[in-house]
Amino acid sequence: MLATADALGRLLDAARRVDGRERIGTLDALNRVLAEDVISPLDVPPMHTSSMDGYAVRAADLAGASETAPVALAVSQRIPAGHAAAPLAAGTAARIFTGATVPPGADAVVMQEMTQASDDGRVAFAQTPAAGEWITRQGADIRQGSVILPAGTRLTPQALGLAASVGCAQLEVVRPVRVAIFFTGDELRMPGEPLEPGAIYNSNRFTLRALLAKLGCEVTDLGIVPDRLDATRETLRRAAGDHDLILTCGGVSVGEEDHVKPAVEAEGHISMWQIAMKPGKPLAFGAVRRGAKAGAGAGAGAGAGAGAGAGAEENVAGEAFFIGLPGNPVSSFCTFLLFVRPFLLRLAGVERVAPRVFSMRADFSQKKGDRRNEFLRARVNDAGGLDLFENQSSAVLTSTVWGDGLIDNPPNHAISAGEIVRFIPFSELTR
Ligand code: AMP
Ligand code: MG
């Protein structure tokens, strides 16, 4: 069995950024990935600005000012935000407001609470300000010519704000990754349909579609495919055409009703990985030829045999990547979060795809460690520790809603109460 990290490493080694980019409005670019660096054409702020309502002065003009011997200056101009400032006349103060341009010659702002204005148009100061006080210097945030967002950045709300702060109305982004998805299982019904004996609802469709949507993928949902080899192969061929990745759910084990593996082997090549993780275990990775006809010679492209060695997958032109997820709802959820998500982000050009992991205290104990790397559904309690969901079965979807994330528990490791464990919040994994 492969260790989780090794399996992820193999997946990421095969992934490379899709070709194709587009220029879109910054307002529409949330969650997209930058195809090129954003370089600031200006300083931010573009001029020295006041960070207080008060008076702009030359600090030297207030030398020796004190409570007992205040110094009064004439107010020579008034500078609201958004207005130009004239040079500060010697021995005077300028009335100034937050965000307004500091007049040339002034080197400090005194906040209005520290001053005493009088009717004769003068203002008294009881202290000498330090040079630079309450002034945000030109370029303090961003220097003209600097890279403010490197290529490969996934655009958060803050990143959009930063791009806008240097005047970028449009951004060059990677085209969305195109994913075809289908679900195998004769037992699957859609919510809204009646549930005959033996049937269950296709819950994974909802979980996986939502996860893909959050990643900004363009999704073609090919629905539920019957547990038959010909139907599975036919759907794979259809999916390969215009997609970067074909994602399937269920039917990937080695039972007689599991047709995904032989279907992908016939239409491309596959590696089945037994990953030493729980939930999860079987994950299939490979590729499906584009434009291939059933039974066509396997001489070109992803030729026969390529699937024999794990990690030999190459998405040479003319293939769509393939990932087969297990059908159990918690397994498909976890394997998506831990493998498919970073893979898709890498296809989209994101460099840093690992979630942030937090060290947290376990407020429970688990006497026996599993021989596999467990991903336990846990919740943050009011004491700042972690509670464990009582039923960790891979069929119990409730655990994923109750929980706040996954404890990444190494193989053969029992957990004692009070121990510090690795916790990956769902918020990191479902962004
Ligand atoms: P499989 O991987 O096809 O052997 O399925 C494993 C388990 O997951 C079985 O109990 C299936 O009924 C269940 N399952 C498979 N696909 C789905 C799905 N899309 N939604 C909910 N449960 C599923
Ligand atoms: Mg099945």
Short mmCIF file of C-alpha atoms and ligand atoms in Angstrom, two decimals:
data_model
loop_
_atom_site.label_atom_id
_atom_site.label_comp_id
_atom_site.label_asym_id
_atom_site.label_seq_id
_atom_site.Cartn_x
_atom_site.Cartn_y
_atom_site.Cartn_z
CA MET A 1 0.00 0.00 0.00
CA LEU A 2 1.17 3.51 -0.84
CA ALA A 3 1.59 6.13 1.86
CA THR A 4 -0.76 9.10 1.49
CA ALA A 5 2.10 11.52 0.85
CA ASP A 6 3.62 9.29 -1.84
CA ALA A 7 0.30 8.96 -3.65
CA LEU A 8 -0.18 12.72 -3.58
CA GLY A 9 3.37 13.21 -4.81
CA ARG A 10 2.72 10.96 -7.81
CA LEU A 11 -0.49 12.76 -8.66
CA LEU A 12 1.13 16.17 -8.46
CA ASP A 13 4.13 15.04 -10.51
CA ALA A 14 1.77 14.25 -13.37
CA ALA A 15 -0.24 17.48 -13.14
CA ARG A 16 0.71 20.50 -15.14
CA ARG A 17 -1.05 23.75 -15.85
CA VAL A 18 -3.64 23.65 -18.59
CA ASP A 19 -3.03 25.76 -21.68
CA GLY A 20 -5.30 28.67 -22.27
CA ARG A 21 -5.85 31.92 -20.50
CA GLU A 22 -8.28 34.78 -20.69
CA ARG A 23 -8.51 38.40 -19.67
CA ILE A 24 -11.45 39.08 -17.38
CA GLY A 25 -12.77 41.89 -15.24
CA THR A 26 -11.23 42.06 -11.76
CA LEU A 27 -14.72 42.08 -10.25
CA ASP A 28 -15.39 38.69 -11.86
CA ALA A 29 -12.09 37.07 -10.97
CA LEU A 30 -12.85 35.60 -7.56
CA ASN A 31 -11.21 32.15 -7.14
CA ARG A 32 -9.58 32.30 -10.56
CA VAL A 33 -5.83 31.74 -10.87
CA LEU A 34 -3.47 34.41 -12.21
CA ALA A 35 -1.75 33.43 -15.46
CA GLU A 36 0.84 36.19 -15.07
CA ASP A 37 2.32 38.38 -12.36
CA VAL A 38 0.43 41.52 -11.41
CA ILE A 39 2.98 44.35 -11.31
CA SER A 40 2.00 47.62 -9.74
CA PRO A 41 2.11 50.59 -12.11
CA LEU A 42 2.09 52.98 -9.16
CA ASP A 43 2.95 53.59 -5.54
CA VAL A 44 0.20 52.94 -2.99
CA PRO A 45 -0.64 55.27 -1.49
CA PRO A 46 0.29 57.38 -4.51
CA MET A 47 1.24 60.34 -2.26
CA HIS A 48 2.00 60.96 1.41
CA THR A 49 -1.36 60.89 3.17
CA SER A 50 -2.62 61.78 6.59
CA SER A 51 -3.88 58.90 8.71
CA MET A 52 -5.76 61.23 11.08
CA ASP A 53 -8.07 64.20 11.10
CA GLY A 54 -5.90 67.03 12.41
CA TYR A 55 -3.22 69.49 11.32
CA ALA A 56 -0.23 69.02 9.03
CA VAL A 57 2.81 70.90 10.35
CA ARG A 58 6.56 71.19 10.22
CA ALA A 59 7.63 69.50 13.46
CA ALA A 60 10.44 72.05 13.84
CA ASP A 61 7.86 74.88 14.01
CA LEU A 62 6.55 73.32 17.22
CA ALA A 63 9.92 72.89 18.93
CA GLY A 64 9.55 73.51 22.66
CA ALA A 65 5.73 73.34 22.67
CA SER A 66 4.36 72.05 26.01
CA GLU A 67 1.22 72.06 28.13
CA THR A 68 2.45 75.15 29.93
CA ALA A 69 3.85 76.85 26.84
CA PRO A 70 1.73 75.89 23.84
CA VAL A 71 2.73 77.12 20.40
CA ALA A 72 0.01 78.57 18.15
CA LEU A 73 0.22 78.54 14.33
CA ALA A 74 -1.98 80.20 11.73
CA VAL A 75 -4.06 77.77 9.64
CA SER A 76 -3.00 78.47 6.06
CA GLN A 77 -5.06 75.96 4.07
CA ARG A 78 -7.71 73.26 4.36
CA ILE A 79 -7.09 69.88 2.67
CA PRO A 80 -9.96 67.36 2.48
CA ALA A 81 -9.30 63.90 1.01
CA GLY A 82 -9.27 63.92 -2.77
CA HIS A 83 -8.03 67.49 -3.09
CA ALA A 84 -4.63 68.81 -4.07
CA ALA A 85 -2.43 70.41 -1.44
CA ALA A 86 -0.37 73.58 -1.83
CA PRO A 87 3.11 73.68 -0.22
CA LEU A 88 2.86 74.44 3.48
CA ALA A 89 3.72 78.08 4.17
CA ALA A 90 6.50 78.40 6.76
CA GLY A 91 5.30 78.79 10.33
CA THR A 92 1.71 77.70 9.54
CA ALA A 93 -0.44 74.58 9.91
CA ALA A 94 -2.79 73.02 7.35
CA ARG A 95 -6.15 71.65 8.42
CA ILE A 96 -6.12 68.07 7.11
CA PHE A 97 -8.39 65.00 7.08
CA THR A 98 -7.84 61.26 6.97
CA GLY A 99 -6.65 60.12 3.55
CA ALA A 100 -5.85 63.65 2.38
CA THR A 101 -2.55 64.61 0.73
CA VAL A 102 0.08 65.89 3.13
CA PRO A 103 1.24 69.25 1.77
CA PRO A 104 4.86 69.50 0.57
CA GLY A 105 6.95 70.88 3.41
CA ALA A 106 4.89 69.31 6.21
CA ASP A 107 6.55 66.41 8.02
CA ALA A 108 4.00 65.50 10.71
CA VAL A 109 0.30 65.46 11.42
CA VAL A 110 -1.04 66.29 14.86
CA MET A 111 -4.42 64.74 15.58
CA GLN A 112 -7.13 67.26 16.26
CA GLU A 113 -7.82 65.92 19.75
CA MET A 114 -4.36 67.17 20.77
CA THR A 115 -4.92 70.73 19.54
CA GLN A 116 -6.90 73.76 20.52
CA ALA A 117 -8.40 75.82 17.70
CA SER A 118 -9.31 79.43 18.42
CA ASP A 119 -11.66 81.89 16.71
CA ASP A 120 -8.84 83.94 15.24
CA GLY A 121 -7.97 81.12 12.79
CA ARG A 122 -5.02 79.90 14.78
CA VAL A 123 -4.50 76.54 16.37
CA ALA A 124 -2.46 75.81 19.50
CA PHE A 125 -0.23 72.76 20.00
CA ALA A 126 0.88 71.56 23.43
CA GLN A 127 3.47 69.04 22.17
CA THR A 128 6.17 68.69 19.55
CA PRO A 129 5.24 65.83 17.18
CA ALA A 130 7.84 63.31 16.07
CA ALA A 131 8.80 63.69 12.40
CA GLY A 132 6.59 61.45 10.28
CA GLU A 133 3.87 61.12 12.90
CA TRP A 134 0.42 60.13 11.47
CA ILE A 135 1.72 60.25 7.93
CA THR A 136 1.39 57.21 5.69
CA ARG A 137 4.29 57.61 3.31
CA GLN A 138 3.92 57.32 -0.44
CA GLY A 139 4.47 53.67 -1.42
CA ALA A 140 4.26 52.44 2.18
CA ASP A 141 1.93 49.63 1.07
CA ILE A 142 3.11 49.00 -2.50
CA ARG A 143 6.10 50.20 -4.52
CA GLN A 144 5.67 51.00 -8.19
CA GLY A 145 7.12 48.13 -10.28
CA SER A 146 6.84 45.50 -7.58
CA VAL A 147 5.09 42.15 -8.09
CA ILE A 148 2.05 42.35 -5.84
CA LEU A 149 0.48 39.04 -6.90
CA PRO A 150 2.61 36.38 -8.58
CA ALA A 151 1.35 34.11 -11.38
CA GLY A 152 -0.27 31.07 -9.82
CA THR A 153 -2.05 33.06 -7.13
CA ARG A 154 -5.61 31.95 -6.53
CA LEU A 155 -7.60 35.15 -6.24
CA THR A 156 -9.15 35.67 -2.82
CA PRO A 157 -11.38 38.67 -2.03
CA GLN A 158 -8.33 40.38 -0.51
CA ALA A 159 -6.24 39.71 -3.61
CA LEU A 160 -8.94 41.29 -5.80
CA GLY A 161 -8.86 44.34 -3.54
CA LEU A 162 -5.09 44.53 -3.79
CA ALA A 163 -5.19 44.32 -7.60
CA ALA A 164 -7.85 47.02 -7.67
CA SER A 165 -5.79 49.22 -5.35
CA VAL A 166 -3.18 49.58 -8.10
CA GLY A 167 -5.84 50.26 -10.71
CA CYS A 168 -6.07 46.83 -12.40
CA ALA A 169 -9.50 46.71 -14.04
CA GLN A 170 -8.76 43.38 -15.71
CA LEU A 171 -6.64 40.35 -14.91
CA GLU A 172 -5.03 37.65 -17.03
CA VAL A 173 -6.22 34.32 -15.61
CA VAL A 174 -5.88 30.65 -16.45
CA ARG A 175 -8.94 29.24 -18.20
CA PRO A 176 -11.14 27.14 -15.93
CA VAL A 177 -10.20 23.48 -15.62
CA ARG A 178 -12.79 21.33 -17.39
CA VAL A 179 -14.00 18.33 -15.48
CA ALA A 180 -16.41 15.61 -16.58
CA ILE A 181 -17.95 13.66 -13.75
CA PHE A 182 -20.16 10.60 -13.59
CA PHE A 183 -21.49 8.27 -10.97
CA THR A 184 -21.70 4.51 -11.16
CA GLY A 185 -24.21 2.38 -9.32
CA ASP A 186 -27.51 0.78 -10.31
CA GLU A 187 -28.70 1.54 -6.78
CA LEU A 188 -28.46 5.32 -7.23
CA ARG A 189 -31.53 7.55 -7.48
CA MET A 190 -31.85 11.30 -7.53
CA PRO A 191 -33.59 13.15 -4.72
CA GLY A 192 -37.14 13.67 -5.91
CA GLU A 193 -37.34 10.15 -7.31
CA PRO A 194 -39.00 7.33 -5.39
CA LEU A 195 -36.68 4.99 -3.53
CA GLU A 196 -37.44 1.34 -4.34
CA PRO A 197 -36.07 -1.44 -2.14
CA GLY A 198 -32.31 -1.58 -2.50
CA ALA A 199 -31.95 1.94 -3.83
CA ILE A 200 -30.18 4.90 -2.21
CA TYR A 201 -29.88 8.54 -3.09
CA ASN A 202 -26.91 9.82 -5.05
CA SER A 203 -25.58 12.04 -2.30
CA ASN A 204 -22.06 12.13 -3.72
CA ARG A 205 -23.29 14.00 -6.75
CA PHE A 206 -24.20 16.92 -4.54
CA THR A 207 -21.04 16.89 -2.45
CA LEU A 208 -18.66 16.51 -5.38
CA ARG A 209 -20.43 18.98 -7.66
CA ALA A 210 -20.32 21.60 -4.91
CA LEU A 211 -16.63 20.96 -4.24
CA LEU A 212 -15.87 21.31 -7.95
CA ALA A 213 -17.90 24.50 -8.16
CA LYS A 214 -15.94 26.00 -5.27
CA LEU A 215 -12.72 25.27 -7.12
CA GLY A 216 -14.03 27.19 -10.12
CA CYS A 217 -14.06 24.16 -12.43
CA GLU A 218 -16.24 24.00 -15.51
CA VAL A 219 -18.20 20.81 -14.89
CA THR A 220 -19.99 18.46 -17.27
CA ASP A 221 -22.14 16.14 -15.20
CA LEU A 222 -22.83 12.96 -17.15
CA GLY A 223 -25.11 11.66 -14.43
CA ILE A 224 -25.55 8.10 -13.28
CA VAL A 225 -24.06 5.36 -15.44
CA PRO A 226 -25.32 1.78 -15.12
CA ASP A 227 -23.00 -0.90 -13.73
CA ARG A 228 -22.08 -2.24 -17.18
CA LEU A 229 -18.75 -2.28 -18.95
CA ASP A 230 -20.06 -1.04 -22.31
CA ALA A 231 -21.97 1.85 -20.73
CA THR A 232 -18.93 2.82 -18.68
CA ARG A 233 -16.60 2.75 -21.69
CA GLU A 234 -19.06 4.70 -23.80
CA THR A 235 -19.32 7.40 -21.12
CA LEU A 236 -15.54 7.58 -20.74
CA ARG A 237 -15.17 8.16 -24.48
CA ARG A 238 -17.76 10.86 -24.39
CA ALA A 239 -16.09 12.50 -21.42
CA ALA A 240 -12.53 12.45 -22.76
CA GLY A 241 -13.29 14.72 -25.70
CA ASP A 242 -13.25 18.15 -24.21
CA HIS A 243 -12.16 17.71 -20.61
CA ASP A 244 -8.94 17.92 -18.67
CA LEU A 245 -10.05 15.45 -16.03
CA ILE A 246 -12.63 12.68 -15.89
CA LEU A 247 -13.75 12.07 -12.34
CA THR A 248 -15.81 9.03 -11.47
CA CYS A 249 -17.39 7.92 -8.27
CA GLY A 250 -17.94 4.31 -7.24
CA GLY A 251 -17.36 1.05 -9.06
CA VAL A 252 -13.62 1.34 -8.76
CA SER A 253 -12.92 -1.64 -6.54
CA VAL A 254 -12.36 -5.12 -7.88
CA GLY A 255 -15.84 -6.64 -7.46
CA GLU A 256 -17.74 -8.09 -10.42
CA GLU A 257 -19.98 -5.04 -10.50
CA ASP A 258 -17.02 -2.66 -10.57
CA HIS A 259 -16.46 -1.79 -14.21
CA VAL A 260 -14.54 1.42 -14.00
CA LYS A 261 -11.08 -0.13 -13.89
CA PRO A 262 -11.46 -2.41 -16.93
CA ALA A 263 -13.28 0.36 -18.80
CA VAL A 264 -10.43 2.84 -18.28
CA GLU A 265 -7.87 0.17 -19.15
CA ALA A 266 -9.69 -0.39 -22.43
CA GLU A 267 -9.95 3.32 -23.22
CA GLY A 268 -6.57 4.42 -21.93
CA HIS A 269 -4.47 3.30 -19.04
CA ILE A 270 -4.80 3.11 -15.32
CA SER A 271 -2.98 2.60 -12.07
CA MET A 272 -4.93 1.39 -9.08
CA TRP A 273 -3.40 2.56 -5.90
CA GLN A 274 -4.09 0.96 -2.61
CA ILE A 275 -3.46 3.95 -0.43
CA ALA A 276 -2.76 3.28 3.23
CA MET A 277 -5.46 5.64 4.35
CA LYS A 278 -8.81 5.38 6.13
CA PRO A 279 -11.32 6.26 4.84
CA GLY A 280 -10.39 5.90 1.22
CA LYS A 281 -8.01 3.10 0.29
CA PRO A 282 -8.65 2.46 -3.42
CA LEU A 283 -7.95 5.39 -5.68
CA ALA A 284 -7.56 4.97 -9.39
CA PHE A 285 -5.48 7.30 -11.51
CA GLY A 286 -4.80 7.26 -15.20
CA ALA A 287 -5.83 8.72 -18.51
CA VAL A 288 -8.39 8.19 -21.24
CA ARG A 289 -7.52 8.65 -24.91
CA ARG A 290 -9.35 11.35 -26.78
CA GLY A 291 -11.12 10.35 -29.93
CA ALA A 292 -10.30 6.67 -29.35
CA LYS A 293 -12.76 4.13 -30.66
CA ALA A 294 -13.57 1.06 -28.65
CA GLY A 295 -11.15 -1.71 -29.54
CA ALA A 296 -8.83 0.63 -31.47
CA GLY A 297 -5.14 -0.28 -31.45
CA ALA A 298 -3.34 1.06 -28.42
CA GLY A 299 -0.22 2.03 -30.34
CA ALA A 300 -0.57 5.80 -30.08
CA GLY A 301 -0.34 8.15 -27.16
CA ALA A 302 -0.99 6.47 -23.87
CA GLY A 303 -0.08 3.10 -25.20
CA ALA A 304 -0.73 -0.18 -23.47
CA GLY A 305 1.57 -0.86 -20.62
CA ALA A 306 1.85 2.72 -19.49
CA GLY A 307 -0.50 1.96 -16.67
CA ALA A 308 1.62 -0.83 -15.31
CA GLY A 309 4.00 1.39 -13.41
CA ALA A 310 2.33 3.73 -10.96
CA GLY A 311 3.36 7.28 -11.69
CA ALA A 312 4.02 6.57 -15.37
CA GLU A 313 0.96 8.59 -16.38
CA GLU A 314 1.64 11.40 -18.80
CA ASN A 315 -1.11 13.62 -20.01
CA VAL A 316 0.37 13.79 -23.49
CA ALA A 317 -1.79 15.68 -25.94
CA GLY A 318 -4.82 13.63 -26.75
CA GLU A 319 -5.58 12.30 -23.29
CA ALA A 320 -7.80 13.36 -20.45
CA PHE A 321 -6.65 12.61 -16.95
CA PHE A 322 -8.74 10.14 -15.03
CA ILE A 323 -9.32 9.83 -11.29
CA GLY A 324 -11.70 7.21 -9.89
CA LEU A 325 -13.01 7.85 -6.41
CA PRO A 326 -14.52 5.23 -4.13
CA GLY A 327 -18.29 5.25 -3.76
CA ASN A 328 -18.64 5.44 -0.01
CA PRO A 329 -19.68 9.01 0.75
CA VAL A 330 -17.03 9.79 3.37
CA SER A 331 -14.34 8.07 1.31
CA SER A 332 -15.16 10.01 -1.84
CA PHE A 333 -15.33 13.26 0.16
CA CYS A 334 -11.98 12.70 1.87
CA THR A 335 -10.15 11.44 -1.20
CA PHE A 336 -11.46 14.41 -3.14
CA LEU A 337 -10.22 16.83 -0.49
CA LEU A 338 -6.82 15.21 -0.10
CA PHE A 339 -6.03 14.23 -3.68
CA VAL A 340 -8.40 15.65 -6.30
CA ARG A 341 -8.42 19.15 -4.89
CA PRO A 342 -4.62 19.64 -4.97
CA PHE A 343 -4.49 17.95 -8.40
CA LEU A 344 -7.12 20.31 -9.83
CA LEU A 345 -5.43 23.33 -8.28
CA ARG A 346 -2.16 22.27 -9.87
CA LEU A 347 -3.89 21.89 -13.27
CA ALA A 348 -5.14 25.43 -12.75
CA GLY A 349 -1.58 26.61 -12.19
CA VAL A 350 -1.54 26.99 -8.41
CA GLU A 351 1.88 26.28 -6.93
CA ARG A 352 1.05 25.98 -3.23
CA VAL A 353 -1.70 23.39 -3.02
CA ALA A 354 -1.20 21.94 0.47
CA PRO A 355 -3.79 22.90 3.08
CA ARG A 356 -2.62 24.57 6.26
CA VAL A 357 -2.39 22.09 9.09
CA PHE A 358 -2.91 23.13 12.70
CA SER A 359 -1.50 21.58 15.85
CA MET A 360 -4.41 21.02 18.23
CA ARG A 361 -5.13 19.20 21.45
CA ALA A 362 -7.12 15.97 21.35
CA ASP A 363 -9.76 15.98 24.09
CA PHE A 364 -10.43 12.28 23.59
CA SER A 365 -8.44 9.13 23.51
CA GLN A 366 -8.40 6.36 20.95
CA LYS A 367 -6.71 3.31 22.32
CA LYS A 368 -5.90 1.46 19.15
CA GLY A 369 -4.15 2.99 16.17
CA ASP A 370 -5.14 1.74 12.72
CA ARG A 371 -2.40 0.39 10.48
CA ARG A 372 -3.51 2.91 7.90
CA ASN A 373 -3.19 6.70 8.00
CA GLU A 374 -6.54 7.74 9.45
CA PHE A 375 -8.41 10.93 8.65
CA LEU A 376 -10.72 11.27 11.61
CA ARG A 377 -13.72 13.57 11.60
CA ALA A 378 -13.38 15.87 14.58
CA ARG A 379 -14.86 19.06 15.90
CA VAL A 380 -13.35 22.02 17.74
CA ASN A 381 -14.91 22.31 21.21
CA ASP A 382 -15.40 25.40 23.35
CA ALA A 383 -12.24 24.64 25.30
CA GLY A 384 -10.21 24.90 22.10
CA GLY A 385 -9.57 21.16 21.87
CA LEU A 386 -10.87 18.50 19.51
CA ASP A 387 -13.76 16.08 20.03
CA LEU A 388 -14.08 12.96 17.92
CA PHE A 389 -17.23 11.89 16.08
CA GLU A 390 -18.30 8.60 17.57
CA ASN A 391 -18.91 6.73 14.30
CA GLN A 392 -15.95 6.93 11.94
CA SER A 393 -17.44 4.59 9.32
CA SER A 394 -16.84 5.65 5.72
CA ALA A 395 -20.58 5.39 5.04
CA VAL A 396 -21.59 7.86 7.76
CA LEU A 397 -21.87 11.20 6.03
CA THR A 398 -23.21 12.78 9.22
CA SER A 399 -19.64 12.86 10.54
CA THR A 400 -18.59 15.30 7.81
CA VAL A 401 -21.30 17.78 8.70
CA TRP A 402 -20.83 17.42 12.46
CA GLY A 403 -17.07 17.83 12.13
CA ASP A 404 -14.95 20.91 11.50
CA GLY A 405 -12.18 18.97 9.83
CA LEU A 406 -9.91 15.95 9.73
CA ILE A 407 -7.32 14.74 12.19
CA ASP A 408 -4.42 13.39 10.17
CA ASN A 409 -3.44 10.45 12.36
CA PRO A 410 -0.33 8.52 11.30
CA PRO A 411 -0.47 4.72 10.94
CA ASN A 412 -0.40 2.63 14.12
CA HIS A 413 -0.78 5.65 16.34
CA ALA A 414 -3.04 5.56 19.40
CA ILE A 415 -4.20 8.98 20.57
CA SER A 416 -4.19 9.88 24.25
CA ALA A 417 -6.25 12.74 25.66
CA GLY A 418 -4.22 15.93 25.84
CA GLU A 419 -1.96 14.95 22.97
CA ILE A 420 -1.25 17.44 20.18
CA VAL A 421 -2.49 16.17 16.82
CA ARG A 422 -2.44 17.42 13.24
CA PHE A 423 -5.79 18.98 12.33
CA ILE A 424 -6.84 20.06 8.83
CA PRO A 425 -9.99 22.20 8.98
CA PHE A 426 -12.61 21.69 6.29
CA SER A 427 -12.38 25.44 5.71
CA GLU A 428 -8.86 24.81 4.34
CA LEU A 429 -9.98 21.87 2.25
CA THR A 430 -13.20 23.15 0.74
CA ARG A 431 -12.13 26.66 -0.31
P1 AMP B 1 -18.77 1.23 -4.73
O1 AMP B 1 -17.52 2.02 -4.62
O2 AMP B 1 -19.45 1.38 -6.03
O3 AMP B 1 -18.50 -0.20 -4.38
O4 AMP B 1 -19.75 1.78 -3.62
C1 AMP B 1 -19.44 1.72 -2.25
C2 AMP B 1 -20.64 2.16 -1.43
O5 AMP B 1 -20.91 3.51 -1.67
C3 AMP B 1 -21.91 1.41 -1.74
O6 AMP B 1 -22.61 1.24 -0.53
C4 AMP B 1 -22.66 2.34 -2.65
O7 AMP B 1 -24.04 2.15 -2.63
C5 AMP B 1 -22.26 3.70 -2.10
N1 AMP B 1 -22.30 4.70 -3.16
C6 AMP B 1 -21.74 4.58 -4.37
N2 AMP B 1 -21.94 5.70 -5.11
C7 AMP B 1 -22.66 6.52 -4.32
C8 AMP B 1 -23.19 7.82 -4.52
N3 AMP B 1 -23.00 8.49 -5.68
N4 AMP B 1 -23.86 8.42 -3.49
C9 AMP B 1 -24.02 7.75 -2.33
N5 AMP B 1 -23.55 6.52 -2.09
C10 AMP B 1 -22.87 5.90 -3.07
MG MG B 2 -21.00 0.41 -7.02
#
